Amino acid sequence: MAIKTQGSLITDLSPTEGDASWYGLRGWIECSYRDLRRDCWQWQKTRLANPERAERQWLAMAVALLWTLSQDLEDEQALLDSQQPISQTQTQEAQKNSVSSTNVNHRPVRQLSSFVNGLLTILVHL
């Protein structure tokens, strides 16, 4: 039984400027902001008052974040490259067992954020 409901999303944007699908990004944005602000470089502990120094600090944090995330991407790509491709026989066996072929090739669920995984990768290589 399918439930059909209508909902409303209240925003200060005009209908041409906003899109309800953006709301789905909210959780991702909040987690990323938490990683950047609190979990990652501890910005709140710097207590910088000079705008020029704060600007340099933010630049250094942006470069460090870019490096950290790139390490995660390299690590993830190496993991994907090391996995054996699924043969046609394995795909047919999965279909016989009522498992769709799209589920056979899915990526594993991420246990750590890209930031944490990248940071751990950097620490291992030091």
N, CA, C and O atoms as a DFTB+ gen file, in Angstrom:
504 C
 N C O
     1  1       0.844      -1.169       0.000
     2  2       0.000       0.000       0.000
     3  2       0.892       1.236       0.000
     4  3       1.708       1.424       0.903
     5  1       0.735       2.053      -0.991
     6  2       1.534       3.270      -1.115
     7  2       0.818       4.422      -0.424
     8  3      -0.388       4.610      -0.578
     9  1       1.573       5.170       0.323
    10  2       1.017       6.337       1.005
    11  2       1.437       7.567       0.227
    12  3       2.624       7.807       0.005
    13  1       0.465       8.327      -0.174
    14  2       0.754       9.550      -0.914
    15  2       0.471      10.730       0.006
    16  3      -0.661      10.944       0.440
    17  1       1.506      11.480       0.290
    18  2       1.343      12.659       1.134
    19  2       1.941      13.854       0.426
    20  3       2.850      13.731      -0.395
    21  1       1.417      14.986       0.759
    22  2       1.973      16.222       0.244
    23  2       2.585      16.971       1.412
    24  3       2.094      16.907       2.539
    25  1       3.643      17.665       1.130
    26  2       4.294      18.438       2.168
    27  2       4.622      19.818       1.661
    28  3       4.587      20.089       0.461
    29  1       4.936      20.669       2.580
    30  2       5.324      22.032       2.232
    31  2       6.682      22.317       2.830
    32  3       7.013      21.855       3.922
    33  1       7.446      23.073       2.107
    34  2       8.752      23.504       2.578
    35  2       8.744      25.020       2.578
    36  3       8.567      25.649       1.535
    37  1       8.937      25.602       3.745
    38  2       8.895      27.053       3.874
    39  2      10.306      27.598       3.719
    40  3      11.237      27.146       4.386
    41  1      10.451      28.561       2.843
    42  2      11.752      29.164       2.587
    43  2      11.565      30.618       2.196
    44  3      10.471      31.029       1.808
    45  1      12.631      31.394       2.298
    46  2      12.563      32.792       1.880
    47  2      13.003      32.964       0.425
    48  3      13.071      34.091      -0.066
    49  1      13.299      31.872      -0.264
    50  2      13.676      31.930      -1.670
    51  2      12.433      31.864      -2.548
    52  3      11.418      31.275      -2.177
    53  1      12.536      32.476      -3.709
    54  2      11.425      32.383      -4.660
    55  2      11.427      30.983      -5.278
    56  3      12.452      30.301      -5.245
    57  1      10.300      30.544      -5.840
    58  2      10.246      29.197      -6.432
    59  2      11.286      28.966      -7.527
    60  3      11.717      27.831      -7.731
    61  1      11.692      30.008      -8.226
    62  2      12.705      29.834      -9.269
    63  2      14.116      29.735      -8.695
    64  3      15.013      29.204      -9.349
    65  1      14.319      30.239      -7.484
    66  2      15.650      30.208      -6.862
    67  2      15.880      28.971      -6.009
    68  3      17.016      28.516      -5.875
    69  1      14.824      28.424      -5.435
    70  2      14.974      27.310      -4.509
    71  2      14.491      26.005      -5.101
    72  3      13.716      25.987      -6.058
    73  1      14.956      24.920      -4.525
    74  2      14.549      23.591      -4.958
    75  2      14.425      22.733      -3.703
    76  3      15.326      22.721      -2.865
    77  1      13.323      22.023      -3.575
    78  2      13.086      21.210      -2.379
    79  2      14.125      20.106      -2.226
    80  3      14.372      19.654      -1.108
    81  1      14.733      19.666      -3.311
    82  2      15.737      18.603      -3.212
    83  2      16.981      19.071      -2.456
    84  3      17.752      18.247      -1.962
    85  1      17.178      20.369      -2.366
    86  2      18.321      20.882      -1.602
    87  2      18.217      20.501      -0.136
    88  3      19.230      20.358       0.548
    89  1      16.990      20.338       0.344
    90  2      16.801      20.000       1.751
    91  2      17.460      18.656       2.081
    92  3      17.894      18.430       3.210
    93  1      17.528      17.776       1.093
    94  2      18.171      16.489       1.300
    95  2      19.665      16.599       1.556
    96  3      20.269      15.681       2.112
    97  1      20.260      17.703       1.158
    98  2      21.693      17.908       1.380
    99  2      21.995      18.411       2.787
   100  3      23.156      18.489       3.187
   101  1      20.956      18.749       3.531
   102  2      21.130      19.371       4.841
   103  2      21.982      18.512       5.783
   104  3      22.910      19.020       6.411
   105  1      21.677      17.235       5.883
   106  2      22.439      16.359       6.772
   107  2      23.898      16.286       6.383
   108  3      24.778      16.304       7.244
   109  1      24.162      16.202       5.080
   110  2      25.540      16.144       4.596
   111  2      26.277      17.435       4.934
   112  3      27.430      17.406       5.363
   113  1      25.602      18.566       4.739
   114  2      26.219      19.862       5.014
   115  2      26.510      20.004       6.500
   116  3      27.584      20.472       6.878
   117  1      25.559      19.603       7.352
   118  2      25.766      19.727       8.795
   119  2      26.922      18.857       9.273
   120  3      27.725      19.295      10.096
   121  1      27.015      17.636       8.769
   122  2      28.127      16.761       9.160
   123  2      29.463      17.309       8.670
   124  3      30.463      17.245       9.384
   125  1      29.478      17.842       7.467
   126  2      30.715      18.423       6.931
   127  2      31.139      19.639       7.738
   128  3      32.324      19.823       8.015
   129  1      30.175      20.466       8.116
   130  2      30.489      21.648       8.915
   131  2      31.042      21.235      10.272
   132  3      31.992      21.839      10.770
   133  1      30.445      20.204      10.870
   134  2      30.940      19.728      12.162
   135  2      32.366      19.217      12.017
   136  3      33.224      19.513      12.848
   137  1      32.621      18.445      10.956
   138  2      33.980      17.953      10.725
   139  2      34.960      19.106      10.595
   140  3      36.042      19.084      11.181
   141  1      34.575      20.110       9.827
   142  2      35.476      21.230       9.573
   143  2      35.689      22.081      10.815
   144  3      36.816      22.479      11.110
   145  1      34.629      22.358      11.535
   146  2      34.723      23.306      12.639
   147  2      35.241      22.659      13.920
   148  3      36.208      23.140      14.511
   149  1      34.613      21.590      14.345
   150  2      34.888      21.063      15.668
   151  2      35.795      19.839      15.638
   152  3      36.764      19.765      16.394
   153  1      35.490      18.890      14.778
   154  2      36.217      17.626      14.823
   155  2      37.568      17.695      14.138
   156  3      38.459      16.903      14.445
   157  1      37.729      18.615      13.233
   158  2      38.915      18.565      12.409
   159  2      40.042      19.432      12.920
   160  3      40.980      18.904      13.518
   161  1      40.002      20.699      12.722
   162  2      41.161      21.521      13.046
   163  2      40.981      22.364      14.305
   164  3      41.840      23.186      14.622
   165  1      39.879      22.174      15.026
   166  2      39.657      22.855      16.311
   167  2      39.750      24.378      16.182
   168  3      40.409      25.038      16.985
   169  1      39.088      24.921      15.172
   170  2      39.099      26.362      14.917
   171  2      38.686      27.164      16.147
   172  3      39.264      28.217      16.417
   173  1      37.701      26.685      16.893
   174  2      37.172      27.449      18.020
   175  2      38.209      27.635      19.126
   176  3      38.038      28.507      19.978
   177  1      39.268      26.846      19.136
   178  2      40.289      26.966      20.174
   179  2      41.386      27.967      19.818
   180  3      42.237      28.263      20.656
   181  1      41.384      28.492      18.594
   182  2      42.444      29.416      18.198
   183  2      42.276      30.787      18.828
   184  3      43.269      31.407      19.209
   185  1      41.060      31.273      18.948
   186  2      40.733      32.571      19.553
   187  2      41.522      33.721      18.939
   188  3      42.009      34.609      19.638
   189  1      41.634      33.681      17.632
   190  2      42.327      34.753      16.925
   191  2      41.429      35.980      16.833
   192  3      40.244      35.864      16.521
   193  1      41.990      37.148      17.103
   194  2      41.229      38.394      17.014
   195  2      41.657      39.225      15.807
   196  3      40.883      40.043      15.310
   197  1      42.865      39.021      15.343
   198  2      43.379      39.776      14.210
   199  2      42.866      39.153      12.908
   200  3      43.143      37.982      12.646
   201  1      42.123      39.907      12.085
   202  2      41.550      39.337      10.856
   203  2      42.595      38.794       9.883
   204  3      42.348      37.788       9.218
   205  1      43.757      39.440       9.788
   206  2      44.787      38.962       8.865
   207  2      45.324      37.599       9.307
   208  3      45.558      36.719       8.478
   209  1      45.516      37.435      10.605
   210  2      45.993      36.151      11.114
   211  2      44.933      35.073      10.952
   212  3      45.242      33.926      10.629
   213  1      43.675      35.454      11.179
   214  2      42.575      34.502      10.995
   215  2      42.472      34.081       9.529
   216  3      42.190      32.922       9.225
   217  1      42.702      35.030       8.630
   218  2      42.662      34.724       7.198
   219  2      43.739      33.710       6.831
   220  3      43.478      32.774       6.075
   221  1      44.946      33.890       7.361
   222  2      46.027      32.935       7.098
   223  2      45.721      31.570       7.716
   224  3      46.012      30.526       7.133
   225  1      45.132      31.604       8.903
   226  2      44.755      30.349       9.570
   227  2      43.731      29.575       8.736
   228  3      43.857      28.362       8.563
   229  1      42.717      30.279       8.221
   230  2      41.695      29.636       7.392
   231  2      42.296      29.109       6.088
   232  3      41.895      28.048       5.611
   233  1      43.243      29.831       5.514
   234  2      43.908      29.355       4.300
   235  2      44.682      28.067       4.589
   236  3      44.613      27.108       3.820
   237  1      45.409      28.055       5.692
   238  2      46.162      26.856       6.065
   239  2      45.216      25.681       6.322
   240  3      45.509      24.550       5.936
   241  1      44.084      25.950       6.973
   242  2      43.114      24.883       7.227
   243  2      42.491      24.378       5.930
   244  3      42.234      23.182       5.793
   245  1      42.245      25.279       4.975
   246  2      41.669      24.870       3.689
   247  2      42.641      23.980       2.920
   248  3      42.233      22.980       2.330
   249  1      43.925      24.341       2.924
   250  2      44.936      23.527       2.237
   251  2      45.063      22.167       2.926
   252  3      45.147      21.134       2.261
   253  1      45.077      22.174       4.253
   254  2      45.172      20.918       4.998
   255  2      43.948      20.038       4.749
   256  3      44.075      18.820       4.623
   257  1      42.769      20.648       4.677
   258  2      41.553      19.883       4.405
   259  2      41.594      19.283       3.003
   260  3      41.213      18.129       2.810
   261  1      42.051      20.054       2.037
   262  2      42.169      19.552       0.670
   263  2      43.132      18.370       0.609
   264  3      42.846      17.373      -0.055
   265  1      44.262      18.471       1.290
   266  2      45.237      17.389       1.320
   267  2      44.642      16.149       1.990
   268  3      44.806      15.032       1.498
   269  1      43.955      16.351       3.106
   270  2      43.359      15.241       3.842
   271  2      42.314      14.516       2.999
   272  3      42.307      13.287       2.937
   273  1      41.430      15.278       2.350
   274  2      40.389      14.659       1.530
   275  2      40.978      13.970       0.302
   276  3      40.473      12.935      -0.132
   277  1      42.048      14.542      -0.260
   278  2      42.672      13.893      -1.420
   279  2      43.308      12.563      -1.017
   280  3      43.321      11.620      -1.809
   281  1      43.831      12.478       0.200
   282  2      44.388      11.213       0.679
   283  2      43.294      10.163       0.815
   284  3      43.513       8.993       0.505
   285  1      42.115      10.577       1.279
   286  2      40.996       9.647       1.382
   287  2      40.592       9.147       0.000
   288  3      40.329       7.958      -0.180
   289  1      40.543      10.053      -0.975
   290  2      40.166       9.646      -2.331
   291  2      41.170       8.659      -2.916
   292  3      40.783       7.686      -3.562
   293  1      42.459       8.909      -2.692
   294  2      43.485       7.987      -3.181
   295  2      43.361       6.624      -2.506
   296  3      43.491       5.586      -3.155
   297  1      43.109       6.639      -1.199
   298  2      42.951       5.400      -0.446
   299  2      41.730       4.623      -0.939
   300  3      41.795       3.406      -1.113
   301  1      40.628       5.321      -1.163
   302  2      39.408       4.671      -1.641
   303  2      39.597       4.116      -3.053
   304  3      39.131       3.018      -3.355
   305  1      40.277       4.868      -3.915
   306  2      40.519       4.394      -5.281
   307  2      41.420       3.167      -5.275
   308  3      41.196       2.235      -6.047
   309  1      42.431       3.152      -4.420
   310  2      43.309       1.983      -4.327
   311  2      42.527       0.760      -3.858
   312  3      42.764      -0.351      -4.331
   313  1      41.602       0.962      -2.933
   314  2      40.772      -0.140      -2.458
   315  2      39.883      -0.674      -3.577
   316  3      39.753      -1.886      -3.748
   317  1      39.272       0.233      -4.337
   318  2      38.415      -0.193      -5.449
   319  2      39.219      -0.895      -6.537
   320  3      38.742      -1.858      -7.137
   321  1      40.437      -0.417      -6.796
   322  2      41.289      -1.036      -7.816
   323  2      41.751      -2.432      -7.404
   324  3      41.982      -3.287      -8.258
   325  1      41.886      -2.662      -6.098
   326  2      42.374      -3.954      -5.621
   327  2      41.291      -5.023      -5.603
   328  3      41.601      -6.211      -5.513
   329  1      40.036      -4.626      -5.687
   330  2      38.948      -5.601      -5.668
   331  2      38.864      -6.318      -7.007
   332  3      39.059      -5.722      -8.066
   333  1      38.572      -7.594      -6.936
   334  2      38.444      -8.403      -8.142
   335  2      37.132      -8.068      -8.840
   336  3      36.098      -7.934      -8.185
   337  1      37.164      -7.932     -10.167
   338  2      35.903      -7.716     -10.872
   339  2      35.020      -8.959     -10.762
   340  3      35.513     -10.087     -10.738
   341  1      33.738      -8.738     -10.697
   342  2      32.798      -9.841     -10.555
   343  2      32.566     -10.472     -11.924
   344  3      32.241      -9.788     -12.895
   345  1      32.739     -11.778     -11.980
   346  2      32.597     -12.483     -13.252
   347  2      31.125     -12.651     -13.612
   348  3      30.238     -12.447     -12.783
   349  1      30.890     -13.022     -14.849
   350  2      29.525     -13.232     -15.320
   351  2      28.891     -14.410     -14.575
   352  3      27.692     -14.393     -14.297
   353  1      29.691     -15.433     -14.250
   354  2      29.178     -16.592     -13.520
   355  2      28.699     -16.184     -12.134
   356  3      27.635     -16.615     -11.689
   357  1      29.491     -15.344     -11.443
   358  2      29.090     -14.880     -10.120
   359  2      27.818     -14.050     -10.194
   360  3      26.966     -14.138      -9.309
   361  1      27.686     -13.254     -11.231
   362  2      26.487     -12.441     -11.399
   363  2      25.278     -13.327     -11.636
   364  3      24.204     -13.070     -11.091
   365  1      25.440     -14.373     -12.447
   366  2      24.332     -15.291     -12.710
   367  2      23.940     -16.048     -11.448
   368  3      22.754     -16.259     -11.197
   369  1      24.927     -16.461     -10.649
   370  2      24.630     -17.144      -9.392
   371  2      23.877     -16.223      -8.443
   372  3      22.950     -16.657      -7.759
   373  1      24.267     -14.969      -8.399
   374  2      23.583     -14.014      -7.532
   375  2      22.141     -13.824      -7.978
   376  3      21.242     -13.706      -7.144
   377  1      21.916     -13.793      -9.285
   378  2      20.555     -13.640      -9.793
   379  2      19.719     -14.870      -9.468
   380  3      18.526     -14.745      -9.190
   381  1      20.320     -16.052      -9.499
   382  2      19.598     -17.273      -9.138
   383  2      19.188     -17.250      -7.668
   384  3      18.143     -17.787      -7.300
   385  1      20.005     -16.633      -6.842
   386  2      19.719     -16.561      -5.408
   387  2      18.887     -15.347      -5.043
   388  3      18.855     -14.940      -3.882
   389  1      18.224     -14.773      -6.013
   390  2      17.319     -13.626      -5.827
   391  2      18.028     -12.366      -5.363
   392  3      17.414     -11.505      -4.732
   393  1      19.293     -12.250      -5.665
   394  2      20.024     -11.025      -5.360
   395  2      20.205     -10.295      -6.675
   396  3      20.727     -10.862      -7.636
   397  1      19.782      -9.057      -6.727
   398  2      19.902      -8.328      -7.987
   399  2      21.364      -8.039      -8.289
   400  3      22.180      -7.884      -7.380
   401  1      21.681      -7.969      -9.564
   402  2      23.067      -7.736      -9.962
   403  2      23.539      -6.353      -9.554
   404  3      24.743      -6.133      -9.421
   405  1      22.621      -5.414      -9.352
   406  2      23.042      -4.084      -8.909
   407  2      23.533      -4.119      -7.476
   408  3      24.377      -3.306      -7.098
   409  1      23.027      -5.042      -6.667
   410  2      23.479      -5.146      -5.283
   411  2      24.824      -5.848      -5.173
   412  3      25.515      -5.701      -4.166
   413  1      25.204      -6.606      -6.194
   414  2      26.459      -7.342      -6.150
   415  2      27.639      -6.385      -6.243
   416  3      28.664      -6.619      -5.603
   417  1      27.524      -5.322      -7.019
   418  2      28.640      -4.414      -7.256
   419  2      28.594      -3.155      -6.391
   420  3      29.275      -2.181      -6.710
   421  1      27.831      -3.143      -5.330
   422  2      27.707      -1.912      -4.549
   423  2      28.971      -1.644      -3.735
   424  3      29.728      -2.553      -3.393
   425  1      29.163      -0.381      -3.444
   426  2      30.302       0.011      -2.617
   427  2      30.003      -0.312      -1.161
   428  3      28.843      -0.285      -0.748
   429  1      31.027      -0.615      -0.383
   430  2      30.789      -0.860       1.035
   431  2      30.338       0.420       1.731
   432  3      30.658       1.528       1.302
   433  1      29.598       0.241       2.803
   434  2      29.116       1.389       3.565
   435  2      30.302       2.045       4.255
   436  3      31.140       1.367       4.848
   437  1      30.367       3.356       4.173
   438  2      31.471       4.110       4.772
   439  2      31.306       4.130       6.295
   440  3      30.260       4.526       6.809
   441  1      32.346       3.702       7.003
   442  2      32.320       3.692       8.462
   443  2      32.908       4.969       9.055
   444  3      32.533       5.377      10.154
   445  1      33.827       5.595       8.329
   446  2      34.472       6.824       8.783
   447  2      34.219       7.918       7.763
   448  3      34.020       7.642       6.580
   449  1      34.228       9.151       8.219
   450  2      34.079      10.261       7.281
   451  2      35.321      10.340       6.399
   452  3      36.373       9.799       6.740
   453  1      35.192      11.009       5.282
   454  2      36.332      11.179       4.377
   455  2      37.472      11.893       5.090
   456  3      38.642      11.575       4.878
   457  1      37.128      12.853       5.929
   458  2      38.159      13.585       6.663
   459  2      38.928      12.657       7.595
   460  3      40.159      12.632       7.568
   461  1      38.213      11.895       8.418
   462  2      38.869      11.025       9.399
   463  2      39.710       9.967       8.692
   464  3      40.839       9.695       9.102
   465  1      39.170       9.374       7.636
   466  2      39.926       8.363       6.905
   467  2      41.176       8.962       6.263
   468  3      42.242       8.347       6.293
   469  1      41.053      10.157       5.683
   470  2      42.212      10.812       5.087
   471  2      43.264      11.167       6.119
   472  3      44.460      10.997       5.881
   473  1      42.817      11.663       7.270
   474  2      43.751      12.018       8.340
   475  2      44.474      10.776       8.853
   476  3      45.682      10.816       9.087
   477  1      43.750       9.682       9.028
   478  2      44.396       8.440       9.470
   479  2      45.390       7.930       8.428
   480  3      46.448       7.410       8.781
   481  1      45.055       8.079       7.159
   482  2      45.975       7.676       6.089
   483  2      47.263       8.486       6.156
   484  3      48.355       7.936       6.013
   485  1      47.137       9.791       6.375
   486  2      48.324      10.648       6.488
   487  2      49.159      10.246       7.697
   488  3      50.383      10.157       7.602
   489  1      48.510      10.002       8.833
   490  2      49.240       9.634      10.048
   491  2      49.966       8.302       9.884
   492  3      51.068       8.131      10.403
   493  1      49.361       7.364       9.169
   494  2      50.005       6.066       8.934
   495  2      51.262       6.232       8.088
   496  3      52.250       5.527       8.294
   497  1      51.225       7.163       7.137
   498  2      52.362       7.358       6.230
   499  2      53.470       8.229       6.829
   500  3      54.526       8.370       6.213
   501  1      53.265       8.804       7.984
   502  2      54.311       9.655       8.584
   503  2      55.458       8.857       9.132
   504  3      56.409       9.429       9.664
